JSON list of C-alpha atoms in Angstrom, two decimals:
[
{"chain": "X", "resi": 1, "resn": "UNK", "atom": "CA", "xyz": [31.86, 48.55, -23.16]},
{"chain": "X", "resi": 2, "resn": "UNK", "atom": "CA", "xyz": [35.57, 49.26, -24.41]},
{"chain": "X", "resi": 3, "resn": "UNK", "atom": "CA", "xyz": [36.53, 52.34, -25.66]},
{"chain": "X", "resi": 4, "resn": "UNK", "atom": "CA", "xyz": [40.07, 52.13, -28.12]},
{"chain": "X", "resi": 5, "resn": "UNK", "atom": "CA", "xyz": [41.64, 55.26, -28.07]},
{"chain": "X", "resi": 6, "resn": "UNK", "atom": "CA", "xyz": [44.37, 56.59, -30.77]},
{"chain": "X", "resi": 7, "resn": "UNK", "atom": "CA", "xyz": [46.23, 59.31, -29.65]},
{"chain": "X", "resi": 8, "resn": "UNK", "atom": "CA", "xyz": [49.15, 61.53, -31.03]},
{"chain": "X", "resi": 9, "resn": "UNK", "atom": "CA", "xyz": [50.37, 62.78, -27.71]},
{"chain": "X", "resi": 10, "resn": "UNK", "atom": "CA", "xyz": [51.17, 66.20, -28.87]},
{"chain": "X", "resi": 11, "resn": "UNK", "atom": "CA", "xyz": [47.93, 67.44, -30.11]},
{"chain": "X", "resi": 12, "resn": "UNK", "atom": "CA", "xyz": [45.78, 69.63, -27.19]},
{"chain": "X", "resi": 13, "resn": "UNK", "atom": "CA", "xyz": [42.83, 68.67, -29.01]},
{"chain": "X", "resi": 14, "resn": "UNK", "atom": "CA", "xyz": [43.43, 65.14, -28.47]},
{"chain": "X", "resi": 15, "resn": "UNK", "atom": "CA", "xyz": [44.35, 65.57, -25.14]},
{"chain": "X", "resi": 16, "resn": "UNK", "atom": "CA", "xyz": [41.23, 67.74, -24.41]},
{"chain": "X", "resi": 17, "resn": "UNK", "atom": "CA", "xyz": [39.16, 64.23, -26.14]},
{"chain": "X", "resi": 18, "resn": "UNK", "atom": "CA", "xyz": [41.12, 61.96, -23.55]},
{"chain": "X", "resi": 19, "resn": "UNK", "atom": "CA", "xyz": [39.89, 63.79, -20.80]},
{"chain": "X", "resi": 20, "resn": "UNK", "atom": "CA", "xyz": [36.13, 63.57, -21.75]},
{"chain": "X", "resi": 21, "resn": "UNK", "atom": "CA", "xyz": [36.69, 59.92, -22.10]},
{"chain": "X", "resi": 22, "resn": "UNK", "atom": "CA", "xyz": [38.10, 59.62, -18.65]},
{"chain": "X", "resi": 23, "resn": "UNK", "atom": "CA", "xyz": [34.70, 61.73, -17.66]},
{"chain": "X", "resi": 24, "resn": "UNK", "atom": "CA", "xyz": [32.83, 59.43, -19.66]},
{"chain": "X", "resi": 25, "resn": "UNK", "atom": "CA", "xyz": [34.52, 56.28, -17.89]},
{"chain": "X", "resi": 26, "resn": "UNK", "atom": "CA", "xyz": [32.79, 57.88, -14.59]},
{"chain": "X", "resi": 27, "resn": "UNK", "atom": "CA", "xyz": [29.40, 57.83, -15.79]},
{"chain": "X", "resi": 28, "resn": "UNK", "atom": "CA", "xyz": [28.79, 56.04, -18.13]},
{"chain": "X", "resi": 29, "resn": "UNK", "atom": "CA", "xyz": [30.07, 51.52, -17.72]},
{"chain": "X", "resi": 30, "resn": "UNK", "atom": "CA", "xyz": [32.92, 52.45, -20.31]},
{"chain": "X", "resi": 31, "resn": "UNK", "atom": "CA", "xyz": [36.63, 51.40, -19.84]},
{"chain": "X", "resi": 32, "resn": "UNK", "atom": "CA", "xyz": [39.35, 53.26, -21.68]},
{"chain": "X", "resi": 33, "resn": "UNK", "atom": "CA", "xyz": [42.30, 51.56, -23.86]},
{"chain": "X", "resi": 34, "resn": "UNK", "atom": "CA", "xyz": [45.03, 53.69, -24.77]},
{"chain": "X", "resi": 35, "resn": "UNK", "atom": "CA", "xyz": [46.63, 53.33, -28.23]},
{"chain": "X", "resi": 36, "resn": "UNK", "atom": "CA", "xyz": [49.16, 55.57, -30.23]},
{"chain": "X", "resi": 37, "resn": "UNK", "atom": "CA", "xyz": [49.12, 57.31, -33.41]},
{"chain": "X", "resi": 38, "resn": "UNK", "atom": "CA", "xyz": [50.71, 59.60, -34.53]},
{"chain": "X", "resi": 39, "resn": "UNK", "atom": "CA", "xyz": [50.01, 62.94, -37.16]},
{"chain": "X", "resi": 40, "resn": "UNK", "atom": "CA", "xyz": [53.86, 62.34, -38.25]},
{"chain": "X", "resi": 41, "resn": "UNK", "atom": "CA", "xyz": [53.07, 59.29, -39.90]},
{"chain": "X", "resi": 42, "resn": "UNK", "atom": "CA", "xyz": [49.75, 60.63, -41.14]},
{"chain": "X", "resi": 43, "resn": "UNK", "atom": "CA", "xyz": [51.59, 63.26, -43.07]},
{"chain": "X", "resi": 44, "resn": "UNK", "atom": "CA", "xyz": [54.89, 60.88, -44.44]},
{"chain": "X", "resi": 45, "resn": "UNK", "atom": "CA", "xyz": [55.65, 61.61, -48.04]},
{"chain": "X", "resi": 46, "resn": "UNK", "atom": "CA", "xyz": [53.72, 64.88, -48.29]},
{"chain": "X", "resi": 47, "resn": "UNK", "atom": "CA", "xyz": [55.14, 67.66, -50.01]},
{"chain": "X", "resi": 48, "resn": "UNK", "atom": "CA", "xyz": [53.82, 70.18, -47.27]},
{"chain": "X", "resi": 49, "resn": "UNK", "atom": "CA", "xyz": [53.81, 70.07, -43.86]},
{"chain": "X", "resi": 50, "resn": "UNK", "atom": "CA", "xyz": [50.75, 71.20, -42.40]},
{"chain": "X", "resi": 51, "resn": "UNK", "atom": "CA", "xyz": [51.97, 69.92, -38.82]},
{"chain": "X", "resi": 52, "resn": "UNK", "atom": "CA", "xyz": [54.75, 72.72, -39.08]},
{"chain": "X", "resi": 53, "resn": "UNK", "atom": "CA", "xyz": [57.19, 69.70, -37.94]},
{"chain": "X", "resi": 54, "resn": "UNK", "atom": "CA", "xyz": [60.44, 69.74, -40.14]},
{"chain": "X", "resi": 55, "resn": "UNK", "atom": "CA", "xyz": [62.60, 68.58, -37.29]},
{"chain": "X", "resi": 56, "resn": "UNK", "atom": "CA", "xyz": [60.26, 65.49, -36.70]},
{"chain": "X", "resi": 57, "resn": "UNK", "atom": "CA", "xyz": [60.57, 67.37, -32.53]},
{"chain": "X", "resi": 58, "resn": "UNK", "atom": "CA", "xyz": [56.79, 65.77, -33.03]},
{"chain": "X", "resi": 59, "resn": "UNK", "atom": "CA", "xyz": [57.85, 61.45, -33.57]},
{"chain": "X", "resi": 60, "resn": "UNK", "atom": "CA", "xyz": [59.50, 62.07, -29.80]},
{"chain": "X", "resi": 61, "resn": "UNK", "atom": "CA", "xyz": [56.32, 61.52, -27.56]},
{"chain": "X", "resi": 62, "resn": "UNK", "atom": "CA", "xyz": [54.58, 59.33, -29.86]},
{"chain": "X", "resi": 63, "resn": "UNK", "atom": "CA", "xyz": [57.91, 57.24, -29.86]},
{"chain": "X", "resi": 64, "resn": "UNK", "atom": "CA", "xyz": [58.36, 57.10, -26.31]},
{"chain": "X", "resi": 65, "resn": "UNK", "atom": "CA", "xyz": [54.46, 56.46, -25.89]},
{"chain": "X", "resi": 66, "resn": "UNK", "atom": "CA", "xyz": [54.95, 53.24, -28.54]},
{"chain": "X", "resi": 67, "resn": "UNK", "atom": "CA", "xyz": [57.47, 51.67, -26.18]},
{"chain": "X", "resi": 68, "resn": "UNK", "atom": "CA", "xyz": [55.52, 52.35, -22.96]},
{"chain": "X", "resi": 69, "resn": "UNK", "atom": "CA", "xyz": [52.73, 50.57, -24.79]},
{"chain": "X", "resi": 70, "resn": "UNK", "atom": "CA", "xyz": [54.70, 47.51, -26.18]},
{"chain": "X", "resi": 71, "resn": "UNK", "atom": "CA", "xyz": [56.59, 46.90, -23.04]},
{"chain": "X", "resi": 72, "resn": "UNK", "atom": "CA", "xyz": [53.97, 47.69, -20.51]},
{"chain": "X", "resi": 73, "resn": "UNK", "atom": "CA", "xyz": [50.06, 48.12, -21.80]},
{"chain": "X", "resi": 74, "resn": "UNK", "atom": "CA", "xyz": [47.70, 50.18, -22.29]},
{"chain": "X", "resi": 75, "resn": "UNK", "atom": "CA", "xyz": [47.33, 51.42, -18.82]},
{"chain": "X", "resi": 76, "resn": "UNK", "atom": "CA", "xyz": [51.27, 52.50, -18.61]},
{"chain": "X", "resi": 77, "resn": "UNK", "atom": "CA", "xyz": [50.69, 54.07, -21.58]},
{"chain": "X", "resi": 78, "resn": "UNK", "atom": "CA", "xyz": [47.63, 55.86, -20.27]},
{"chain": "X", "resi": 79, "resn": "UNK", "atom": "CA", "xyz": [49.78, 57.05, -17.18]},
{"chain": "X", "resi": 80, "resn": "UNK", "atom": "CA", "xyz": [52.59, 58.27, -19.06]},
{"chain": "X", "resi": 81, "resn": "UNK", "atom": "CA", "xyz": [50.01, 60.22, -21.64]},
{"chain": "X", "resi": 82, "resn": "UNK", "atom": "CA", "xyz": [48.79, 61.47, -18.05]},
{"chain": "X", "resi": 83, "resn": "UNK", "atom": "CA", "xyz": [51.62, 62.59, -16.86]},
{"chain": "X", "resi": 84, "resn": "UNK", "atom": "CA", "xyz": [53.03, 64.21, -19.68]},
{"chain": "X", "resi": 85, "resn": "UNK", "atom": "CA", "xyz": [50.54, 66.88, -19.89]},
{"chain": "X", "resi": 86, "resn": "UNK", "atom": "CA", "xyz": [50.36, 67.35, -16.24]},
{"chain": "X", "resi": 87, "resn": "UNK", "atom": "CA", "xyz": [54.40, 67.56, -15.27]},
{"chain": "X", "resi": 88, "resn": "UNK", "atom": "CA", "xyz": [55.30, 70.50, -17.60]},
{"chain": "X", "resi": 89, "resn": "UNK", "atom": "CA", "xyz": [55.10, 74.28, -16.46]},
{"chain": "X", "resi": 90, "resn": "UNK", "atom": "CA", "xyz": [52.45, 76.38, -16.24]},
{"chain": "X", "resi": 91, "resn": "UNK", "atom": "CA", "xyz": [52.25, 78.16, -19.82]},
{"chain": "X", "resi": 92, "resn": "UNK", "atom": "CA", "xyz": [49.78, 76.18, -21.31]},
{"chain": "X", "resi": 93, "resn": "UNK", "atom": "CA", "xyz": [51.80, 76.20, -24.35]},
{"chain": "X", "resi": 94, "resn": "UNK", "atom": "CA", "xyz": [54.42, 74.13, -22.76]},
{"chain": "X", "resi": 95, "resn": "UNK", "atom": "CA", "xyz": [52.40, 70.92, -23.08]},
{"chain": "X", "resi": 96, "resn": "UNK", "atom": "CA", "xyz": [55.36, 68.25, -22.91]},
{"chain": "X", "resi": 97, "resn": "UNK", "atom": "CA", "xyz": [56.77, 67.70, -19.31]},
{"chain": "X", "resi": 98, "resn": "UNK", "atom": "CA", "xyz": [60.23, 66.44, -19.11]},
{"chain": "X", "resi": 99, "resn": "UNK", "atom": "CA", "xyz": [60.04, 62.75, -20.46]},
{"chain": "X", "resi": 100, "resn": "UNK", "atom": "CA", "xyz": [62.32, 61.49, -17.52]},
{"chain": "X", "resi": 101, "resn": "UNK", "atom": "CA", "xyz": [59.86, 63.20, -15.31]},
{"chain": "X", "resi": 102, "resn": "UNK", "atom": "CA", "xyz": [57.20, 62.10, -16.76]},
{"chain": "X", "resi": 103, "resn": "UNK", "atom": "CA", "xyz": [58.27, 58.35, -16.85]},
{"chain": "X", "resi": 104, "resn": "UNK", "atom": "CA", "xyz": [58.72, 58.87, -13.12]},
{"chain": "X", "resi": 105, "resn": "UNK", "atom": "CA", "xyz": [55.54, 60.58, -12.64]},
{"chain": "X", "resi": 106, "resn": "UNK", "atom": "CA", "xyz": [53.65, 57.30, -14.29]},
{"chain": "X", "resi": 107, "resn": "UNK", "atom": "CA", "xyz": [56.19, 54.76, -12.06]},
{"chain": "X", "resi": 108, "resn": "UNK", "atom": "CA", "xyz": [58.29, 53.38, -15.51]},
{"chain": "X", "resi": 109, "resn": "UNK", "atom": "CA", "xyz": [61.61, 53.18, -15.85]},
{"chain": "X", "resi": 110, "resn": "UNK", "atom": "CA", "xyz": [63.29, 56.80, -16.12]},
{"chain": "X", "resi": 111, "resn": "UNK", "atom": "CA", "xyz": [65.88, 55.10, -19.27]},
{"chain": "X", "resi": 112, "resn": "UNK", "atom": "CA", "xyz": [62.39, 54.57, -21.54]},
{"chain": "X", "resi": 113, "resn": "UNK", "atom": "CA", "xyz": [63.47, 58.40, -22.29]},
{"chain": "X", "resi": 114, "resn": "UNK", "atom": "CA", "xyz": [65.89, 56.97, -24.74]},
{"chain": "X", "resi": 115, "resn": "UNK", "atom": "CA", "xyz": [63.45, 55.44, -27.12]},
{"chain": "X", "resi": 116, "resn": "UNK", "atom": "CA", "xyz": [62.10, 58.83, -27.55]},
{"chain": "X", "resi": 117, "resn": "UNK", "atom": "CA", "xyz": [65.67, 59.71, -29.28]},
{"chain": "X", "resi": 118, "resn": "UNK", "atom": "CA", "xyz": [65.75, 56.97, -32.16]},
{"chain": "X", "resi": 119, "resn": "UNK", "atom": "CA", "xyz": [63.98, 55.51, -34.77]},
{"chain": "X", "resi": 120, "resn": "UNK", "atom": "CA", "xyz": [64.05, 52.14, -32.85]},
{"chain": "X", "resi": 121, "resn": "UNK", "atom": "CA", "xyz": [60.48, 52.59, -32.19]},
{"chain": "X", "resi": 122, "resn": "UNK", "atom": "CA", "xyz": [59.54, 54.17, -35.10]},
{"chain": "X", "resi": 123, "resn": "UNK", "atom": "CA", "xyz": [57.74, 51.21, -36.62]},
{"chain": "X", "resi": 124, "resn": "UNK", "atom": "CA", "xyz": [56.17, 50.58, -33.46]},
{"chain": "X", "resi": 125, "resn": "UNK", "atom": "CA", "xyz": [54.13, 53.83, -34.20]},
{"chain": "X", "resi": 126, "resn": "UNK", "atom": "CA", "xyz": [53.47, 53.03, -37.45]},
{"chain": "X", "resi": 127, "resn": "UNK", "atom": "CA", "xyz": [51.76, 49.67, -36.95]},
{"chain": "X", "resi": 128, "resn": "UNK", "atom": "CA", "xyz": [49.80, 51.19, -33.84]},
{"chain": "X", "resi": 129, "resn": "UNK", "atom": "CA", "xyz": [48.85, 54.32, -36.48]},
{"chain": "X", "resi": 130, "resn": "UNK", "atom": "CA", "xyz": [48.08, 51.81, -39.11]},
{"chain": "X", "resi": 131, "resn": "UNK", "atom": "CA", "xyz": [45.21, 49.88, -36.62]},
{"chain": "X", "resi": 132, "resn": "UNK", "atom": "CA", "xyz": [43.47, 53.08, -36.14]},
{"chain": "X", "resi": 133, "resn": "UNK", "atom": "CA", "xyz": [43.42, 53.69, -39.79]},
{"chain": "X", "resi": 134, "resn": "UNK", "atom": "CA", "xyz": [41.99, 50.49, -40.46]},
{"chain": "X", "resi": 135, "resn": "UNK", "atom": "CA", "xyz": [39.53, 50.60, -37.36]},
{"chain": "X", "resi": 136, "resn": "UNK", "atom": "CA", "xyz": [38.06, 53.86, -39.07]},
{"chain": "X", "resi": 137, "resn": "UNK", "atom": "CA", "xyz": [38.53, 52.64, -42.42]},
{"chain": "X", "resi": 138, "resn": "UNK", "atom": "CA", "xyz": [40.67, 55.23, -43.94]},
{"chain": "X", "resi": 139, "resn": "UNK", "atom": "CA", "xyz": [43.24, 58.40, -43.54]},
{"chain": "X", "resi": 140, "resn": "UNK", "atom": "CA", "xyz": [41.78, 60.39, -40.01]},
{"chain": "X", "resi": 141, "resn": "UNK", "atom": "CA", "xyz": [43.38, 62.76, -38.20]},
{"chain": "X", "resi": 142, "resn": "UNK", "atom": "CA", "xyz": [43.93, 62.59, -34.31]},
{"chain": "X", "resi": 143, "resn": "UNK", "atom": "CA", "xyz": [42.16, 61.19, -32.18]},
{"chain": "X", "resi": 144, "resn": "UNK", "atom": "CA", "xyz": [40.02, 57.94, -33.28]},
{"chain": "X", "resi": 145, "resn": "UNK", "atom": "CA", "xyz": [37.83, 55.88, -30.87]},
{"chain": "X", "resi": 146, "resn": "UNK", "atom": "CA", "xyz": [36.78, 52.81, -31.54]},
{"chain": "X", "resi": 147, "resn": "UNK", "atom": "CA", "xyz": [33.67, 51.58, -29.26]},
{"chain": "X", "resi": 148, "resn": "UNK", "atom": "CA", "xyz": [33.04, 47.32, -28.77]},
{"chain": "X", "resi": 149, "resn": "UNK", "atom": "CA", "xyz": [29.24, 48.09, -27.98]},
{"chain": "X", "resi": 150, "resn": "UNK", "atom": "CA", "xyz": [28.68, 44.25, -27.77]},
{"chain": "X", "resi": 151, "resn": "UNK", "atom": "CA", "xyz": [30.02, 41.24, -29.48]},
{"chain": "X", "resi": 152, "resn": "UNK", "atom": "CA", "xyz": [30.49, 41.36, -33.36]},
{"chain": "X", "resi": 153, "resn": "UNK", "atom": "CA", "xyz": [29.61, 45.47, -33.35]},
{"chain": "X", "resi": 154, "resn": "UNK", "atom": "CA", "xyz": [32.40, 47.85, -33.57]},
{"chain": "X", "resi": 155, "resn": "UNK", "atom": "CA", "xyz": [31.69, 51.45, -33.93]},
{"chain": "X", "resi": 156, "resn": "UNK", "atom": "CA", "xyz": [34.23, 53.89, -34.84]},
{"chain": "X", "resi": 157, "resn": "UNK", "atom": "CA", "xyz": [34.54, 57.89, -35.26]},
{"chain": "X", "resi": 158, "resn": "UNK", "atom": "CA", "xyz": [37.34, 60.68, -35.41]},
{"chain": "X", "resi": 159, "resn": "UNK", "atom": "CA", "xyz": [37.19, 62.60, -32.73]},
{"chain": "X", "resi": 160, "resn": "UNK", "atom": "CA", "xyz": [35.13, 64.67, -31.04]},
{"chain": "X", "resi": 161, "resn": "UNK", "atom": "CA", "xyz": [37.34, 67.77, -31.28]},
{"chain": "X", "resi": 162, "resn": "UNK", "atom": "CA", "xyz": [36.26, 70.04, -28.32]},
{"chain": "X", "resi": 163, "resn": "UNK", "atom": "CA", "xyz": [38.04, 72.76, -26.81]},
{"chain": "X", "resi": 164, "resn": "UNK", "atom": "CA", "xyz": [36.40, 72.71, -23.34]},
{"chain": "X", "resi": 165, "resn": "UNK", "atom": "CA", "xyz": [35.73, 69.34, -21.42]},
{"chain": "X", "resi": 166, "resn": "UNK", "atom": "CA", "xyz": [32.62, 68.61, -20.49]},
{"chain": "X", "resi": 167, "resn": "UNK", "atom": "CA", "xyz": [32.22, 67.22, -16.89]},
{"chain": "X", "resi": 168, "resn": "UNK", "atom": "CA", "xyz": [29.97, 64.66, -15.15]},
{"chain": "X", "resi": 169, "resn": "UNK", "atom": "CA", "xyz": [26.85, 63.72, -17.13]},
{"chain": "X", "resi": 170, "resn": "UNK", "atom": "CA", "xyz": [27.31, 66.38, -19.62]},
{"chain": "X", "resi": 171, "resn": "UNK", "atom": "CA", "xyz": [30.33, 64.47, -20.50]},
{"chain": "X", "resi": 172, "resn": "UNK", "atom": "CA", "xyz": [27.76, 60.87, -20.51]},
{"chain": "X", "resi": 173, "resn": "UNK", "atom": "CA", "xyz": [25.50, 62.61, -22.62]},
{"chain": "X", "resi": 174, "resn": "UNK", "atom": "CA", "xyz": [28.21, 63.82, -25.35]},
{"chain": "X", "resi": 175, "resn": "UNK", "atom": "CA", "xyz": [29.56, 60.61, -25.03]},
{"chain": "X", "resi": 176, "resn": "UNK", "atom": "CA", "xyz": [25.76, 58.97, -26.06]},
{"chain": "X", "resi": 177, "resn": "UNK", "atom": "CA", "xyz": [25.13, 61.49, -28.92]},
{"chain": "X", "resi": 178, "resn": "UNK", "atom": "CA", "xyz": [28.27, 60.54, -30.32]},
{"chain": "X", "resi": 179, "resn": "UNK", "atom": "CA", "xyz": [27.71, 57.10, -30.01]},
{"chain": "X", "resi": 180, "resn": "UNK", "atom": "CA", "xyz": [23.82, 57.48, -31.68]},
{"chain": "X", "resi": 181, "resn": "UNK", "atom": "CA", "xyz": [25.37, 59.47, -34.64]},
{"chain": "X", "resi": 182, "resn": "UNK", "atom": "CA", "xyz": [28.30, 57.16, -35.15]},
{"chain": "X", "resi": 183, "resn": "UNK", "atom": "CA", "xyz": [26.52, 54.16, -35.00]},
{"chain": "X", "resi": 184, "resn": "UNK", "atom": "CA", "xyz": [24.19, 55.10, -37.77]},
{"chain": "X", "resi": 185, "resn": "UNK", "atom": "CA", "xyz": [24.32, 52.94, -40.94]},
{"chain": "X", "resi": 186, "resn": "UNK", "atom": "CA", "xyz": [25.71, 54.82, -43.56]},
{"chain": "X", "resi": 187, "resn": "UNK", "atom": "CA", "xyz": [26.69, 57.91, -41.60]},
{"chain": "X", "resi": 188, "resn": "UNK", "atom": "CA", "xyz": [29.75, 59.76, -43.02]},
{"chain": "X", "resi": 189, "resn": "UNK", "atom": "CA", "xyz": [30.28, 62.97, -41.48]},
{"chain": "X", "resi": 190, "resn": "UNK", "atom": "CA", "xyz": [29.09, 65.76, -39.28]},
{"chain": "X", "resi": 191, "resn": "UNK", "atom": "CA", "xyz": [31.03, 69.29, -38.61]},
{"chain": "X", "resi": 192, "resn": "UNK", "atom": "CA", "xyz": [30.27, 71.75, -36.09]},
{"chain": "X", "resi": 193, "resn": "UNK", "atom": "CA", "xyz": [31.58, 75.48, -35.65]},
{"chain": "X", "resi": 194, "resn": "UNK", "atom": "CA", "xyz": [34.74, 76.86, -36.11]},
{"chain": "X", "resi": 195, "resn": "UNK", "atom": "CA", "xyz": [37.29, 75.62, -33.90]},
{"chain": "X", "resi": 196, "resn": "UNK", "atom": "CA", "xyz": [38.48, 77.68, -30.93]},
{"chain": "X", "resi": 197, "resn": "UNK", "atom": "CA", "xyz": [41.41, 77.87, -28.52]},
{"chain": "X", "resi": 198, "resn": "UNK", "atom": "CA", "xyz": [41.67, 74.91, -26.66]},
{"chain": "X", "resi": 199, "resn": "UNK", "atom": "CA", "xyz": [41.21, 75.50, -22.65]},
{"chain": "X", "resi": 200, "resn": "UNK", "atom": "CA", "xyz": [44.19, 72.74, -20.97]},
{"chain": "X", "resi": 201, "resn": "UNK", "atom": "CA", "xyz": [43.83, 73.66, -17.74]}
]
């Protein structure tokens, strides 16, 4: 079974989400892509701002992410999404390692960094935004997963936000629930309690 996985590489929630999936790859027979979107292109054109982003500091690692996926695949960009949450300091607040660090970390090219700077890849991140869209069917925040259960049936779902990750088969059996409620015909939405603080490390 193939998991696609949108992420916007600065969003703790979504990194919180990749994690489970890498749990879920452990115990359950799922492999992982990696994909890029990005909550920067989610919000172009709006009046407000609910990202608090007005420098656009947040098109960087989604940017440099776009590249590593274009040039290399899926499972560079996987490392480098890796290794950019584990390479910073300690504060969990400081959630971007150095991108030169981080390319080293994931064995690419340390001059990738530069691609993070321009808009050269900026329509990179828009086209891999845009297939997530279209996978779920309309506007979704960070991340989406689409699931290839078997030939000819896709399911797809934002999310699950979580703020702890589950381990081992507690992880498998998220990962199932999800599936069952997703998969239903005609399912729309379900919410749970309010969000907390998310645990990174």
């Amino acid at each position: 079974m193939i998991a696609d996985f949108w992420l916007d590489p600065s969003c703790p929630y979504t990194w919180l989400t990749s994690r489970w999936l890498v749990e879920v790859t452990r115990v359950r027979p799922v492999e992982a892509r990696w994909h890029v979107m990005s909550l920067s292109v989610l919000n172009e054109g709006r009046d407000d701002d609910p990202e608090g982003d007005p420098e656009g500091y947040l098109w960087v690692p989604a940017r440099l992410c776009a590249s590593v996926a274009d040039r290399y695949g899926s499972d560079a960009l996987g490392r480098l999404y890796t290794a950019l949450w584990t390479t910073g300091g300690d504060d969990d607040q400081d959630w971007l390692g150095d991108l030169t660090t981080a390319l080293r970390a994931a064995g690419l090219p340390e001059d990738l960094a530069d691609a993070a700077l321009t808009p050269e890849s900026d329509d990179l991140v828009r086209a891999s935004h845009a297939r997530a869209m279209a996978a779920i069917g309309g506007e979704s925040g960070t991340p989406v997963v689409a699931v290839t259960a078997s030939p000819g049936e896709r399911v797809a779902f934002f999310g699950p936000v979580i703020s702890r990750v589950p381990e081992g088969e507690a992880a498998g059996r998220l990962w199932d629930g999800v599936l069952l409620v997703a998969g239903t015909p005609h399912f729309h939405e379900l919410k749970g309690r309010p969000r907390a603080n998310p645990v990174l490390r």
